[in-house]
Amino acid sequence: MPVSVLLVDDQPLVRAGFRMILETAPHLSVVGEASDGREALRRVRELLPDVVLMDLRMPGVDGVRATADILAWAAPLGHKVRVLALTTFDLDEYAIGALRAGATGFLLKDAPPSELIGAVEVVADGSAVIAPAVLRRLLDRFSPLLPDVESEPETDGADPLTSREHEVLRLVARGWSNAEIAAHLFLGETTVKSHVGNILTKLGLRDRVQAVVHAYESGLVRPGHDLPSDH
């Protein structure tokens, strides 16, 4: 069955653009549209989409409130509705509010079409996705709240990661994309993707967001020491 998507944005032209992009993927199906948060909740109840592509800044009931309302309504259901939040700003209170409300992913509206399609696929599959630029700023904002481990990461003698995988994980924790990591380490992007997959499998992690948290909690990356830098 194709992944069903509900588009929520107060601008008809924006919704039309998203529809054109998503419908180029045969496994995605746009089943409906809504122009504000109140209508979005009503349409979710009618259509039970797999993914809601949610604009955050809308008049009336905004995307943050709509996300919370939709997920609260859907929680008792057997059908899992996932919200992919969209905004023109890389990090603001709306973005943070959407993540707190339970959005599974966060993407910028100017993301390339392939990235938008890929994000919908990832979210529909149950994983989280956050635009690399947003992830870098989230780390910058919240890393002081994480424990500052002064010593080297502890290992019990059975560290499952190779030295190369440690390098890749450190860069993932900085919010770098696969392409950026590949360029920095002089590797192919497919090779980096393979390393990231191995890291998640070996550590029993679900997605890149969990990998970032693991890197900080384990001391592999220390708050204030390994924050994003220009590259």
Short mmCIF file of C-alpha atoms in Angstrom, two decimals:
data_model
loop_
_atom_site.label_atom_id
_atom_site.label_comp_id
_atom_site.label_asym_id
_atom_site.label_seq_id
_atom_site.Cartn_x
_atom_site.Cartn_y
_atom_site.Cartn_z
CA MET A 1 0.00 0.00 0.00
CA PRO A 2 1.31 3.49 -0.79
CA VAL A 3 2.08 5.85 2.07
CA SER A 4 -0.84 8.26 2.47
CA VAL A 5 0.03 11.92 3.06
CA LEU A 6 -2.06 14.88 4.24
CA LEU A 7 -0.77 18.35 3.26
CA VAL A 8 -1.33 21.18 5.75
CA ASP A 9 -0.39 24.73 4.72
CA ASP A 10 -2.34 27.99 4.58
CA GLN A 11 -1.01 28.79 1.09
CA PRO A 12 -2.69 26.90 -1.79
CA LEU A 13 0.30 27.33 -4.10
CA VAL A 14 2.61 25.78 -1.53
CA ARG A 15 0.27 22.81 -1.12
CA ALA A 16 0.11 22.43 -4.90
CA GLY A 17 3.91 22.42 -5.11
CA PHE A 18 4.25 19.77 -2.40
CA ARG A 19 1.58 17.66 -4.10
CA MET A 20 3.42 17.78 -7.44
CA ILE A 21 6.68 16.73 -5.77
CA LEU A 22 5.26 13.92 -3.67
CA GLU A 23 3.17 12.47 -6.47
CA THR A 24 6.30 11.88 -8.54
CA ALA A 25 7.02 9.03 -6.09
CA PRO A 26 4.74 6.10 -6.97
CA HIS A 27 4.74 4.76 -3.40
CA LEU A 28 3.43 8.05 -1.95
CA SER A 29 -0.20 9.19 -2.24
CA VAL A 30 -1.50 12.65 -1.29
CA VAL A 31 -4.97 11.88 0.08
CA GLY A 32 -6.03 15.36 1.17
CA GLU A 33 -5.19 18.95 2.08
CA ALA A 34 -5.95 21.39 4.89
CA SER A 35 -5.40 25.13 5.19
CA ASP A 36 -5.08 25.43 8.98
CA GLY A 37 -4.65 23.39 12.13
CA ARG A 38 -8.34 23.05 12.90
CA GLU A 39 -9.11 21.69 9.45
CA ALA A 40 -6.05 19.44 9.69
CA LEU A 41 -7.45 17.65 12.74
CA ARG A 42 -10.79 17.16 11.01
CA ARG A 43 -9.14 15.80 7.88
CA VAL A 44 -6.93 13.44 9.89
CA ARG A 45 -10.04 12.02 11.54
CA GLU A 46 -11.64 11.49 8.13
CA LEU A 47 -8.66 10.18 6.17
CA LEU A 48 -6.33 8.55 8.74
CA PRO A 49 -3.17 9.44 6.78
CA ASP A 50 0.17 7.81 7.52
CA VAL A 51 2.05 11.12 7.44
CA VAL A 52 0.91 14.72 7.97
CA LEU A 53 3.14 17.28 6.26
CA MET A 54 2.57 20.17 8.66
CA ASP A 55 3.38 23.85 8.14
CA LEU A 56 4.08 25.38 11.54
CA ARG A 57 3.30 29.05 10.95
CA MET A 58 -0.39 29.36 10.09
CA PRO A 59 -3.08 31.80 11.22
CA GLY A 60 -5.62 30.53 13.71
CA VAL A 61 -4.63 27.12 15.04
CA ASP A 62 -0.93 26.90 14.16
CA GLY A 63 1.04 23.79 13.31
CA VAL A 64 2.40 23.27 16.82
CA ARG A 65 -1.06 23.15 18.39
CA ALA A 66 -2.37 21.06 15.51
CA THR A 67 0.46 18.56 15.94
CA ALA A 68 -0.33 18.15 19.63
CA ASP A 69 -4.08 17.82 18.96
CA ILE A 70 -3.63 15.28 16.17
CA LEU A 71 -1.24 13.07 18.12
CA ALA A 72 -3.39 13.25 21.25
CA TRP A 73 -6.43 12.16 19.22
CA ALA A 74 -4.51 9.41 17.42
CA ALA A 75 -2.77 8.00 20.51
CA PRO A 76 -5.55 5.54 21.47
CA LEU A 77 -5.86 4.28 17.88
CA GLY A 78 -4.12 1.30 16.39
CA HIS A 79 -3.25 3.45 13.36
CA LYS A 80 -0.09 5.50 13.90
CA VAL A 81 -0.18 9.04 12.47
CA ARG A 82 3.21 10.71 12.12
CA VAL A 83 3.83 14.43 11.70
CA LEU A 84 6.64 15.88 9.57
CA ALA A 85 6.94 19.57 10.46
CA LEU A 86 7.92 22.20 7.87
CA THR A 87 9.02 25.79 8.26
CA THR A 88 11.06 28.47 6.50
CA PHE A 89 13.17 29.03 9.63
CA ASP A 90 15.96 26.64 10.61
CA LEU A 91 15.30 26.88 14.36
CA ASP A 92 12.80 28.92 16.34
CA GLU A 93 10.20 28.42 19.06
CA TYR A 94 7.79 26.92 16.54
CA ALA A 95 10.31 24.24 15.61
CA ILE A 96 11.11 23.43 19.23
CA GLY A 97 7.40 23.43 20.06
CA ALA A 98 6.66 21.00 17.24
CA LEU A 99 9.33 18.57 18.43
CA ARG A 100 8.01 18.80 21.98
CA ALA A 101 4.48 18.23 20.68
CA GLY A 102 5.64 14.94 19.19
CA ALA A 103 6.54 15.68 15.57
CA THR A 104 8.60 12.80 14.18
CA GLY A 105 10.63 14.98 11.86
CA PHE A 106 11.54 18.54 11.00
CA LEU A 107 12.42 19.85 7.55
CA LEU A 108 12.97 23.23 5.94
CA LYS A 109 10.55 24.26 3.21
CA ASP A 110 13.38 24.94 0.77
CA ALA A 111 14.64 21.35 0.99
CA PRO A 112 15.28 19.73 -2.41
CA PRO A 113 12.43 17.55 -3.74
CA SER A 114 14.42 14.35 -3.24
CA GLU A 115 15.05 15.29 0.40
CA LEU A 116 11.35 15.97 0.98
CA ILE A 117 10.36 12.61 -0.51
CA GLY A 118 13.07 10.85 1.48
CA ALA A 119 11.96 12.52 4.72
CA VAL A 120 8.35 11.41 4.21
CA GLU A 121 9.57 7.85 3.60
CA VAL A 122 11.75 7.85 6.72
CA VAL A 123 8.99 9.25 8.92
CA ALA A 124 6.43 6.82 7.52
CA ASP A 125 8.82 3.98 8.35
CA GLY A 126 8.78 5.01 12.01
CA SER A 127 12.16 6.74 12.19
CA ALA A 128 12.93 10.37 12.96
CA VAL A 129 14.46 12.88 10.57
CA ILE A 130 15.81 16.36 11.30
CA ALA A 131 17.38 18.61 8.69
CA PRO A 132 21.17 18.77 9.30
CA ALA A 133 21.13 22.57 9.65
CA VAL A 134 18.43 22.30 12.31
CA LEU A 135 20.23 19.51 14.14
CA ARG A 136 23.40 21.61 14.37
CA ARG A 137 21.49 24.46 15.99
CA LEU A 138 19.64 22.12 18.34
CA LEU A 139 22.99 20.81 19.56
CA ASP A 140 24.31 24.34 19.97
CA ARG A 141 21.26 25.27 22.03
CA PHE A 142 20.83 22.18 24.17
CA SER A 143 24.31 20.71 24.56
CA PRO A 144 24.97 22.72 27.78
CA LEU A 145 22.10 20.76 29.36
CA LEU A 146 23.78 17.43 28.68
CA PRO A 147 26.33 15.91 31.10
CA ASP A 148 29.88 17.11 30.52
CA VAL A 149 32.06 14.00 30.52
CA GLU A 150 35.66 15.09 31.05
CA SER A 151 37.23 11.68 30.66
CA GLU A 152 37.48 9.58 27.53
CA PRO A 153 34.42 7.51 26.69
CA GLU A 154 34.26 4.41 28.86
CA THR A 155 34.46 1.05 27.17
CA ASP A 156 34.03 -2.34 28.73
CA GLY A 157 36.64 -3.85 26.46
CA ALA A 158 34.01 -4.86 23.95
CA ASP A 159 33.45 -1.66 22.00
CA PRO A 160 31.56 -2.79 18.88
CA LEU A 161 32.59 0.18 16.72
CA THR A 162 35.69 0.42 14.58
CA SER A 163 37.88 3.52 14.66
CA ARG A 164 36.37 4.67 11.35
CA GLU A 165 32.86 4.21 12.72
CA HIS A 166 33.83 6.33 15.73
CA GLU A 167 34.97 9.07 13.35
CA VAL A 168 31.70 8.91 11.44
CA LEU A 169 29.64 8.93 14.66
CA ARG A 170 31.45 12.04 15.92
CA LEU A 171 30.57 13.86 12.69
CA VAL A 172 26.97 12.62 12.78
CA ALA A 173 26.79 14.04 16.32
CA ARG A 174 27.90 17.41 14.95
CA GLY A 175 24.91 17.36 12.63
CA TRP A 176 26.85 16.73 9.42
CA SER A 177 25.08 15.15 6.47
CA ASN A 178 26.39 12.02 4.73
CA ALA A 179 27.69 14.16 1.86
CA GLU A 180 29.60 16.44 4.25
CA ILE A 181 31.08 13.47 6.11
CA ALA A 182 32.10 11.84 2.83
CA ALA A 183 33.91 14.98 1.67
CA HIS A 184 35.65 15.43 5.03
CA LEU A 185 36.86 11.83 5.29
CA PHE A 186 37.53 11.39 1.54
CA LEU A 187 35.00 8.57 1.30
CA GLY A 188 32.15 7.78 -1.02
CA GLU A 189 28.71 8.85 0.17
CA THR A 190 27.51 5.23 -0.18
CA THR A 191 30.36 4.13 2.09
CA VAL A 192 29.37 6.68 4.71
CA LYS A 193 25.76 5.56 4.52
CA SER A 194 26.94 2.00 5.11
CA HIS A 195 29.01 3.10 8.12
CA VAL A 196 26.01 4.93 9.61
CA GLY A 197 23.84 1.85 9.13
CA ASN A 198 26.47 -0.34 10.84
CA ILE A 199 26.69 2.11 13.75
CA LEU A 200 22.94 2.08 14.29
CA THR A 201 22.80 -1.71 14.08
CA LYS A 202 25.76 -2.34 16.40
CA LEU A 203 24.52 0.13 19.04
CA GLY A 204 20.87 -0.89 18.74
CA LEU A 205 19.81 2.64 17.76
CA ARG A 206 16.79 3.58 15.66
CA ASP A 207 18.00 6.65 13.79
CA ARG A 208 20.54 9.50 13.58
CA VAL A 209 18.85 11.46 16.36
CA GLN A 210 19.37 8.57 18.79
CA ALA A 211 22.96 8.31 17.53
CA VAL A 212 23.56 11.96 18.46
CA VAL A 213 22.16 11.42 21.95
CA HIS A 214 24.31 8.30 22.38
CA ALA A 215 27.44 10.18 21.30
CA TYR A 216 26.88 12.82 23.98
CA GLU A 217 25.78 10.46 26.73
CA SER A 218 28.74 8.15 26.15
CA GLY A 219 31.21 11.04 26.18
CA LEU A 220 32.31 10.46 22.59
CA VAL A 221 31.34 14.10 22.01
CA ARG A 222 31.53 16.55 24.90
CA PRO A 223 29.25 19.61 25.23
CA GLY A 224 31.18 22.77 24.46
CA HIS A 225 34.08 20.85 22.93
CA ASP A 226 32.73 19.23 19.78
CA LEU A 227 30.03 21.62 18.65
CA PRO A 228 29.46 22.23 14.92
CA SER A 229 32.20 24.13 13.10
CA ASP A 230 32.55 25.56 9.64
CA HIS A 231 33.58 23.00 7.07
#
